[in-house]
CSV table of C-alpha atoms in Angstrom, one decimal:
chain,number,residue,atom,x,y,z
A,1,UNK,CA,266.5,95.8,-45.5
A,2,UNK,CA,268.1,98.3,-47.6
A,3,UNK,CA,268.1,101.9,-48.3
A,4,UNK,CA,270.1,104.0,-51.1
A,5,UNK,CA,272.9,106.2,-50.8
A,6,UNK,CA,272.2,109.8,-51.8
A,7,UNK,CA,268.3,111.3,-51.4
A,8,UNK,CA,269.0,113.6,-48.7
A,9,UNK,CA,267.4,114.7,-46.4
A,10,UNK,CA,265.5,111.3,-46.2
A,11,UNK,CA,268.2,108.8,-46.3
A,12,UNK,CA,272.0,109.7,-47.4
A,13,UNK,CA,274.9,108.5,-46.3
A,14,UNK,CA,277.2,111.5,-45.9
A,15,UNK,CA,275.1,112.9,-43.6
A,16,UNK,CA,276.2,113.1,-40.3
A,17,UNK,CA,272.9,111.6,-39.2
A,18,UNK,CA,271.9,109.4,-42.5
A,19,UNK,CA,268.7,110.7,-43.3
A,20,UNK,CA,265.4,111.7,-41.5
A,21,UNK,CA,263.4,108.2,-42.9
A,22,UNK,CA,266.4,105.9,-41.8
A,23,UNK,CA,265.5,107.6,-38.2
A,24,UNK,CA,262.1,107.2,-38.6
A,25,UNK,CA,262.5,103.3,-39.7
A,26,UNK,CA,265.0,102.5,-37.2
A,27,UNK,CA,263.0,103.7,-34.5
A,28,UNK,CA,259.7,101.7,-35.9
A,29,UNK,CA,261.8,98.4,-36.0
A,30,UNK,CA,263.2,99.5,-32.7
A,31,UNK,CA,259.3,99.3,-31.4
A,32,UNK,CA,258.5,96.0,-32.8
A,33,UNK,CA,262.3,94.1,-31.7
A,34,UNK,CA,263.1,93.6,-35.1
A,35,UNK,CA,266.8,93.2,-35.4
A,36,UNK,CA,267.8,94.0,-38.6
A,37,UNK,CA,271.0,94.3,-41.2
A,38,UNK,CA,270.6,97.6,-43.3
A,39,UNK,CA,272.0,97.5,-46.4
A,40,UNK,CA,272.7,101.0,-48.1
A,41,UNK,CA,273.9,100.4,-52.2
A,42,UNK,CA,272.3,102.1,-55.5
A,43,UNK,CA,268.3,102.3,-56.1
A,44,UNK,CA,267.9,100.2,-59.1
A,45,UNK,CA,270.2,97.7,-57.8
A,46,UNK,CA,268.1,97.6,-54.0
A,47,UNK,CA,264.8,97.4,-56.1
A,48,UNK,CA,266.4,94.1,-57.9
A,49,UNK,CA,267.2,92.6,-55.1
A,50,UNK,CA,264.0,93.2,-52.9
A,51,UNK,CA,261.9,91.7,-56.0
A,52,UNK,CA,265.0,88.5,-55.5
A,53,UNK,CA,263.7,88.7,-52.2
A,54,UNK,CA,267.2,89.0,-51.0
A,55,UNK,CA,265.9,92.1,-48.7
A,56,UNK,CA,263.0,91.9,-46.9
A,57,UNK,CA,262.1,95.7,-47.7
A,58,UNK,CA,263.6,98.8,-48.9
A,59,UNK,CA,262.7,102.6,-48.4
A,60,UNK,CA,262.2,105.5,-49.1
A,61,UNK,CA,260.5,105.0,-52.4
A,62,UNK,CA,257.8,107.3,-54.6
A,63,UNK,CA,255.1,104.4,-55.6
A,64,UNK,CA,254.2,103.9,-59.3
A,65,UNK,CA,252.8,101.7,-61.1
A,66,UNK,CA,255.6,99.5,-62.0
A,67,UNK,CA,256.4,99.1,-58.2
A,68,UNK,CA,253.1,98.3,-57.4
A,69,UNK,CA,253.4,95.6,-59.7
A,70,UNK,CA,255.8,93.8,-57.1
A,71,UNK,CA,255.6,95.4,-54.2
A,72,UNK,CA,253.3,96.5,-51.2
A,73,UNK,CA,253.6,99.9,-49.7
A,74,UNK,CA,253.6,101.2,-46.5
A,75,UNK,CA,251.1,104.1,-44.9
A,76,UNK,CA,253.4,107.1,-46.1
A,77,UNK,CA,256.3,108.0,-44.1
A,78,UNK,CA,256.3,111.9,-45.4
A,79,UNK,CA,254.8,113.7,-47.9
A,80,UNK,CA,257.3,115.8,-50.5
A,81,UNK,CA,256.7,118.8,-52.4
A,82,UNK,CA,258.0,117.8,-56.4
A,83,UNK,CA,259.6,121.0,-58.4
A,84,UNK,CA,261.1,122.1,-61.3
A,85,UNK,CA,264.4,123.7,-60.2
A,86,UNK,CA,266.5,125.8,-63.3
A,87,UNK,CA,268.8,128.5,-63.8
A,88,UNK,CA,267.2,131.9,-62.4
A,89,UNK,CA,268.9,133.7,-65.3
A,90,UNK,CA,267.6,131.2,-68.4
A,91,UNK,CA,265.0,134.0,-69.4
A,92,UNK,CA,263.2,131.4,-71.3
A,93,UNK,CA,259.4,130.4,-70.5
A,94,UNK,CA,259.0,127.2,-70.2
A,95,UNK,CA,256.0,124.9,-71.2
A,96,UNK,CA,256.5,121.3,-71.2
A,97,UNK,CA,253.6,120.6,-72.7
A,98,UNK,CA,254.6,121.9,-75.9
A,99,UNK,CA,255.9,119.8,-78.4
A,100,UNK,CA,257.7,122.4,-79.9
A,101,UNK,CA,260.4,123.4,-77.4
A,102,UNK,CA,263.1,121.2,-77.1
A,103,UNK,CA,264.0,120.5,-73.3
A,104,UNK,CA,266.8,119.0,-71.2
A,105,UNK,CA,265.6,117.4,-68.2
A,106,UNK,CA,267.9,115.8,-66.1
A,107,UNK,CA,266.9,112.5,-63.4
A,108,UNK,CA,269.6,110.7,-62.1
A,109,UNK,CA,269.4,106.5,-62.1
A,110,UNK,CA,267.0,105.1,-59.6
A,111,UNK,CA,264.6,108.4,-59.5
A,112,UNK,CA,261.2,107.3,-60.6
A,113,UNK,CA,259.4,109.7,-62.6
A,114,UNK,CA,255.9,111.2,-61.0
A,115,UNK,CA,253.1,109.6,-62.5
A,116,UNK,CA,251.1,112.7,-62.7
A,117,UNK,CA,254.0,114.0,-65.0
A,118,UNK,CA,254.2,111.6,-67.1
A,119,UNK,CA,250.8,112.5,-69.3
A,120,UNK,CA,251.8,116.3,-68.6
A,121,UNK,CA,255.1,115.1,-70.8
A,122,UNK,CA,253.6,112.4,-73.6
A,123,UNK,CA,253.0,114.3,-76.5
A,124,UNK,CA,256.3,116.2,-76.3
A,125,UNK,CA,258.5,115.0,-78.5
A,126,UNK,CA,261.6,117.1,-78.2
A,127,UNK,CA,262.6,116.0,-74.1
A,128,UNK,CA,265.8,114.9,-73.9
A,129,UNK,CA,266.3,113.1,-70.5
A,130,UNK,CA,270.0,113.1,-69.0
A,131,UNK,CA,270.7,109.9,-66.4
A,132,UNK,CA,273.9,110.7,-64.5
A,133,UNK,CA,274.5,108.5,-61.4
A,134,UNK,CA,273.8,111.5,-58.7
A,135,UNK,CA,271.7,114.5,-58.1
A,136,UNK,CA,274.7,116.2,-57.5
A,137,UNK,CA,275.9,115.8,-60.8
A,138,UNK,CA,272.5,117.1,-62.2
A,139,UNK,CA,273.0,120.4,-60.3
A,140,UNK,CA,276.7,120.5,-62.0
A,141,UNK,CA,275.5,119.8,-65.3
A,142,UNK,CA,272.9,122.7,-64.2
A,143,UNK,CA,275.5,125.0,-63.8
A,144,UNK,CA,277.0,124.4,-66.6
A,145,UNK,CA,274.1,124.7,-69.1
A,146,UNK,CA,274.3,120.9,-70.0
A,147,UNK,CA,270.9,120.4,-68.3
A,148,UNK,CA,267.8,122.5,-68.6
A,149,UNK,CA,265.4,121.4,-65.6
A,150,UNK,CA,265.3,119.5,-62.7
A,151,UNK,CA,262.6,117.6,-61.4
A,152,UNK,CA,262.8,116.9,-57.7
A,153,UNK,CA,261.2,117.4,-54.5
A,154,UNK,CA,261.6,120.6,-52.3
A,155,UNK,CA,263.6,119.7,-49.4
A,156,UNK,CA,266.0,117.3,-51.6
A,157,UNK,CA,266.7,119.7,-54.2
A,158,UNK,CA,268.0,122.7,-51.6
A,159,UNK,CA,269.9,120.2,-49.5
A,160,UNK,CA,271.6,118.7,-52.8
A,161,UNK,CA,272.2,122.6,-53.9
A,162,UNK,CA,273.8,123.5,-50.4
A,163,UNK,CA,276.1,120.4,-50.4
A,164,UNK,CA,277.3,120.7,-53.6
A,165,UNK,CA,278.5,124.4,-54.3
A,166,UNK,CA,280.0,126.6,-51.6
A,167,UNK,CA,278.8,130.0,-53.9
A,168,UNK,CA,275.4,128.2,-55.1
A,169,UNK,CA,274.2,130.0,-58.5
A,170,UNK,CA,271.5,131.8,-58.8
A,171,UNK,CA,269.0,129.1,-59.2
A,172,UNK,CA,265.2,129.0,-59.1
A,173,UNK,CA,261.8,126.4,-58.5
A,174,UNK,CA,260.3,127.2,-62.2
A,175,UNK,CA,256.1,126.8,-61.8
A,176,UNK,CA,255.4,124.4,-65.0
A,177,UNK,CA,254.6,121.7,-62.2
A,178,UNK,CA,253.9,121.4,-59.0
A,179,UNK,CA,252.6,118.4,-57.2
A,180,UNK,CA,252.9,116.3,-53.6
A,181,UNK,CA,254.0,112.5,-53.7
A,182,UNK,CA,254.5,110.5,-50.5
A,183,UNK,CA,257.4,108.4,-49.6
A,184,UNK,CA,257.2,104.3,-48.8
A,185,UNK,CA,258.8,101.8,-47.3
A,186,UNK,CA,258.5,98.9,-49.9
A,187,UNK,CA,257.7,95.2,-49.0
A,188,UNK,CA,258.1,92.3,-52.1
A,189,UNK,CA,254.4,90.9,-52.6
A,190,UNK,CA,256.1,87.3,-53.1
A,191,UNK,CA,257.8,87.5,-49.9
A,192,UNK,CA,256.5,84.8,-47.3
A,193,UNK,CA,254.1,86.8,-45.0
A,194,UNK,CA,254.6,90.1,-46.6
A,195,UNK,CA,251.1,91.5,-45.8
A,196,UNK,CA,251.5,90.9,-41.8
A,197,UNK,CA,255.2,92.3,-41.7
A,198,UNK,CA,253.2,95.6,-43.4
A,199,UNK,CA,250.1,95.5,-41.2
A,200,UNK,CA,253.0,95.4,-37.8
A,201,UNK,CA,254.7,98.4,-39.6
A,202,UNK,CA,252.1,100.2,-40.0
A,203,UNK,CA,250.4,100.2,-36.6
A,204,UNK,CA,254.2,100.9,-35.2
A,205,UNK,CA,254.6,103.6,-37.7
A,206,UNK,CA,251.5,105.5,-36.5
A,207,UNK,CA,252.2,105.1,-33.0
A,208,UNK,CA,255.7,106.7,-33.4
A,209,UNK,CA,254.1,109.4,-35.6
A,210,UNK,CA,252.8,110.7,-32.5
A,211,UNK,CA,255.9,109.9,-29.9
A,212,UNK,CA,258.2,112.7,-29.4
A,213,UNK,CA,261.3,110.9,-30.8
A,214,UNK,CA,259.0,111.0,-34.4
A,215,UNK,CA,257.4,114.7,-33.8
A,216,UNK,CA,261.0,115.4,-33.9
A,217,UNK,CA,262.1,113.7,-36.9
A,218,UNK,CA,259.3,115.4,-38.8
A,219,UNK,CA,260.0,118.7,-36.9
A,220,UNK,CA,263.4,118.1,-38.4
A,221,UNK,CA,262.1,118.1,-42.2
A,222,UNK,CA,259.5,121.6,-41.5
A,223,UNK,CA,262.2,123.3,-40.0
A,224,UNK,CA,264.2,122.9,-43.0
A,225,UNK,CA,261.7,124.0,-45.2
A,226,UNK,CA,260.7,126.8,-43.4
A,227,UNK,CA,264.1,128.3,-43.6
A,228,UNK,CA,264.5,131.3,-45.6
A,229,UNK,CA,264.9,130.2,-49.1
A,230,UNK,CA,268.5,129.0,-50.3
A,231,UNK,CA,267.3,130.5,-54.1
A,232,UNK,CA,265.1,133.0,-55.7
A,233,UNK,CA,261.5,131.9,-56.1
């Protein structure tokens, strides 16, 4: 099974403890006496081998139609909140659904891009989409006035901005978009009994939804977005 190594807090591996959905998995495999070898390594590189069937599943991943395509998702482990975050200071107004604007949008390799964004961004011809290896390095480039926007979920985008500067700048969640995705844990449709390994997750996943080891993972993810904003809204 594999997971990647850098989409906190869900699964990241310089936390401390790596990431509120390798908790949650861990302690469904746990129910159902799986023993299993996690592998943690980059997301396109887990999503080729998982359609090799060289992993048996990998998480935690937005489903789009591509995926769905080759794999079989889980009931959701959590819901996410997806943002614009940009510089508090740009002044500009942005609409991304003009075609006159020309806009820098930054997603790092691996990130899938929300499918209800994708029509919101068809007829604009003027996005130019930076790919750096991190999210970190989006938030950089940010800073620096490479990058214009950043799409990303909530909680993800103000742990990446508290991880990475010491003085964050002054940085904002811009209203062009707002929408809710759910995260998955991914099983290959090819793999040998791939529908009953889901149907035994899933029926584990709900009972520890509701045991107080998974109240407080989830407890773990509202607290941090409860918290007194780390930018200016």
């Amino acid at each position: 099974m594999g997971t990647g190594p850098a989409y906190p807090p869900f699964s990241d591996a310089k936390m401390v403890v790596p990431g509120v959905a390798t908790q949650l998995v861990e302690l469904v495999l746990q129910g159902l006496d799986y023993q299993v070898e996690m592998r943690r390594q980059p997301w396109n590189r887990l999503m080729r081998e998982a359609r090799n069937l060289e992993l048996a599943a990998i998480y935690p991943y937005v489903v789009t139609p591509e995926r769905a395509k080759d794999f079989l998702a889980s009931d959701p482990l959590f819901h996410i909140k997806l943002r614009f975050f940009g510089l508090a200071d740009d002044g500009r107004d942005w609409d991304l659904g003009s075609a006159e604007q020309p806009v820098r949008l930054c997603r790092p390799n691996g990130y899938a891009l929300n499918e209800d964004l994708r029509p919101y961004l068809q007829h604009h011809e003027e996005i130019q989409w930076i790919r750096p290896n991190s999210l970190e390095s989006c938030f950089l480039m940010l800073e620096r006035g490479r990058v214009d926007l950043i799409p990303i979920n909530l909680a993800t985008g103000r742990y990446t901005i508290k991880r990475t500067f010491d003085t964050p700048p002054s940085i904002r969640t811009i209203e062009l978009f707002e929408d809710d995705a759910t995260l998955h844990l991914l099983v290959p449709k090819a793999r040998p009994g791939a529908e009953a390994l889901l149907e035994r997750f899933n029926r584990e996943l709900a009972r520890v939804k509701l045991s107080p080891a998974g109240k407080r993972i989830y407890e773990q993810v509202d607290q941090f977005l409860s918290q007194e904003p780390l930018i200016p809204q």
